[in-house]
Amino acid sequence: MGFLKKKIAQGWASMHIKNENKWINNPVKVQNYWFQKLIRESQHTNFGNDFSFAQIQSISDFQNQVPVQNYESLKPYIEKIKSGHTNILWPKKPLYFAKTSGTTSGTKYIPISKESMPFHIEGAKSALLHYIYRKRNPNFINGKMIFLQGSPVLENNHGIMTGRLSGISAHFVPKYLQYNRMPSWKTNCIEDWETKVDKIVEETISQNMTLISGIPPWLVMYFEKLIVKSGKSVGDIFPNLQVLVTGGVSYKPYEEKIYELIGRKLDIIQTYPASEGFIAFQEDVDRDGLLLMLNHGIFYEFIPTEELGKSNPKRLTLEQVELDTDYAIILTTNAGLWAYEIGDTVRFISKNPYKIIVTGRTKHFTSAFGEHVISFEVEESIKETMESTGCIVQEFTLAPQVNPLEGLPYHEWFIEFEKPPVSISEFEFILDNALRKRNTYYNDLISGAILRPLKVSMIKKNGFNDYMKEIGKLGGQNKLPRLSNDRAIVDRLEKYVLKTL
């Protein structure tokens, strides 16, 4: 039976890739198709009437008539939907609201329509089928698969079911995966994250796990608890574990830690799911970059990061982007989001096909001195420093120290080490130089004696988890920002700092 399942999977994967190549090879044409379709189908919505969709004949018309939106600008429309009104942002009413935690807007309610929901599922499915096709190895389908996700228990909001995206997605696991799926539905419904992970460990530790999916910090917590309970590495507990599927945050800062916990190399499929839409996935695990999903209900625009904050920023379409340039990604979707800035920045590393890497958040940066350091730069710097020193970083964040008690201002890095460096001063020196190589503005500030080199404050074991628990954001879809432009976060982290190095 296992052999037959693998042959069927390989045939299915081949047919899927053949269909995918139709849009991969015609990227601009398919994006124009989606633009026209989205405008046409929404002409008579509340939003379409307000912005004269009936008069839109071209992308330039759309850009002239519809300013870039954010949650605050769409909130009046979303409140109408929450009150029971229909035909507001998209024909009829949403099928779901995905709840997310916003930094300025409190809880956000992102609409998911009947038309958009299948594309969320299609994205995850496509990632696995591309993997099977590329590697010619579907062995994982014969074992157990775990999806570390939020609770699937949903609230009813005027007939619109509401919950976390990962919990909503749990309702759409295909029937052919139900037998292999872990954990149990009852365990998946547990709200408290620590209790939930403990129960997941109990249910899975004796199973033949072959695929594990979750955001990297969840994986680390799950793996550590498995090791404590068994005394073995994850690779020994699950000898047939073949592939990890990750998303939500960058995998690179967790790469060394997860490798150590598993004890051997696995295939890693990185994905870019968002409540607003499934945006990209790694179609080749042996190469960097995520394939941008151009035929999945989304029309994309891109704003160069230097244009952010302007009243009328330059908005580029797919054929206008350049390689190795950072852009804020803007989505227009078949769930009723229009020219919506989701807050992520991306960089194209290929245009044939169109592949991206996520470089950071538009609101998560450090630029107290004009340096504008972004997530991609600090994550690459921390990885280089780990490789040079042999240490392992568990978690980190950084913030500016503008008014030190003595000396020049500096960047302060708060780092929890799984394996500390032999010399913290050597670590600081290598990390500082790594960041200077990647950010010329930061380098100029150090060279010009405006800033002193960075300083590391070591966080106690499990300090970041304790902090997230303290603020009520442990688990779920909550992520610790890598960078801040003030000290609001790190001031609360001070209690978790080791007093002696």
Short mmCIF file of N, CA and C in Angstrom, two decimals, residues 397 412-416 455-464 466-467 487 489-501:
data_model
loop_
_atom_site.label_atom_id
_atom_site.label_comp_id
_atom_site.label_asym_id
_atom_site.label_seq_id
_atom_site.Cartn_x
_atom_site.Cartn_y
_atom_site.Cartn_z
N THR A 397 16.85 40.08 20.13
CA THR A 397 16.25 41.31 19.64
C THR A 397 17.24 42.43 19.93
N GLU A 412 22.14 47.95 21.35
CA GLU A 412 22.21 46.92 22.39
C GLU A 412 21.44 45.69 21.91
N TRP A 413 22.14 44.58 21.85
CA TRP A 413 21.56 43.30 21.44
C TRP A 413 21.25 42.48 22.69
N PHE A 414 20.03 42.01 22.79
CA PHE A 414 19.62 41.12 23.88
C PHE A 414 19.54 39.71 23.30
N ILE A 415 20.42 38.82 23.77
CA ILE A 415 20.59 37.51 23.14
C ILE A 415 20.49 36.40 24.19
N GLU A 416 19.69 35.40 23.88
CA GLU A 416 19.65 34.17 24.67
C GLU A 416 20.43 33.11 23.92
N LYS A 455 26.81 46.39 21.85
CA LYS A 455 26.98 45.72 23.14
C LYS A 455 25.95 44.60 23.24
N VAL A 456 26.35 43.46 23.79
CA VAL A 456 25.45 42.33 23.98
C VAL A 456 25.07 42.20 25.44
N SER A 457 23.78 42.07 25.71
CA SER A 457 23.27 41.73 27.04
C SER A 457 22.69 40.33 26.95
N MET A 458 23.22 39.42 27.77
CA MET A 458 22.81 38.02 27.70
C MET A 458 21.54 37.79 28.51
N ILE A 459 20.59 37.10 27.89
CA ILE A 459 19.31 36.79 28.52
C ILE A 459 19.37 35.40 29.15
N LYS A 460 18.72 35.24 30.30
CA LYS A 460 18.67 33.96 30.98
C LYS A 460 18.01 32.89 30.12
N LYS A 461 18.30 31.63 30.43
CA LYS A 461 17.66 30.51 29.74
C LYS A 461 16.14 30.64 29.84
N ASN A 462 15.47 30.52 28.71
CA ASN A 462 14.01 30.64 28.59
C ASN A 462 13.49 32.05 28.91
N GLY A 463 14.39 33.02 28.95
CA GLY A 463 13.98 34.38 29.28
C GLY A 463 13.01 34.97 28.27
N PHE A 464 13.24 34.71 26.98
CA PHE A 464 12.33 35.26 25.98
C PHE A 464 10.95 34.62 26.06
N ASP A 466 9.64 33.45 28.80
CA ASP A 466 9.03 34.01 30.00
C ASP A 466 8.50 35.42 29.73
N TYR A 467 9.24 36.18 28.95
CA TYR A 467 8.78 37.53 28.59
C TYR A 467 7.50 37.47 27.77
N ARG A 487 12.98 51.61 23.19
CA ARG A 487 13.35 50.59 24.17
C ARG A 487 12.13 50.04 24.92
N ILE A 489 10.30 47.42 24.35
CA ILE A 489 10.40 45.97 24.55
C ILE A 489 11.57 45.62 25.46
N VAL A 490 12.73 46.16 25.17
CA VAL A 490 13.93 45.73 25.91
C VAL A 490 13.91 46.22 27.36
N ASP A 491 13.20 47.31 27.63
CA ASP A 491 13.09 47.74 29.03
C ASP A 491 12.40 46.68 29.88
N ARG A 492 11.44 45.96 29.27
CA ARG A 492 10.75 44.89 30.00
C ARG A 492 11.59 43.61 30.02
N LEU A 493 12.57 43.54 29.13
CA LEU A 493 13.46 42.37 29.12
C LEU A 493 14.57 42.48 30.16
N GLU A 494 14.77 43.66 30.72
CA GLU A 494 15.90 43.89 31.64
C GLU A 494 15.90 42.89 32.78
N LYS A 495 14.73 42.51 33.27
CA LYS A 495 14.65 41.58 34.42
C LYS A 495 15.17 40.20 34.08
N TYR A 496 15.27 39.89 32.76
CA TYR A 496 15.73 38.57 32.34
C TYR A 496 17.20 38.56 31.93
N VAL A 497 17.89 39.69 32.11
CA VAL A 497 19.29 39.80 31.73
C VAL A 497 20.17 39.16 32.81
N LEU A 498 21.15 38.34 32.38
CA LEU A 498 22.15 37.80 33.31
C LEU A 498 22.99 38.96 33.83
N LYS A 499 23.18 39.01 35.11
CA LYS A 499 23.87 40.16 35.70
C LYS A 499 25.37 40.10 35.53
N THR A 500 25.89 38.88 35.35
CA THR A 500 27.32 38.73 35.10
C THR A 500 27.54 37.94 33.84
N LEU A 501 28.55 38.26 33.06
CA LEU A 501 28.85 37.58 31.81
C LEU A 501 29.95 36.54 32.03
#
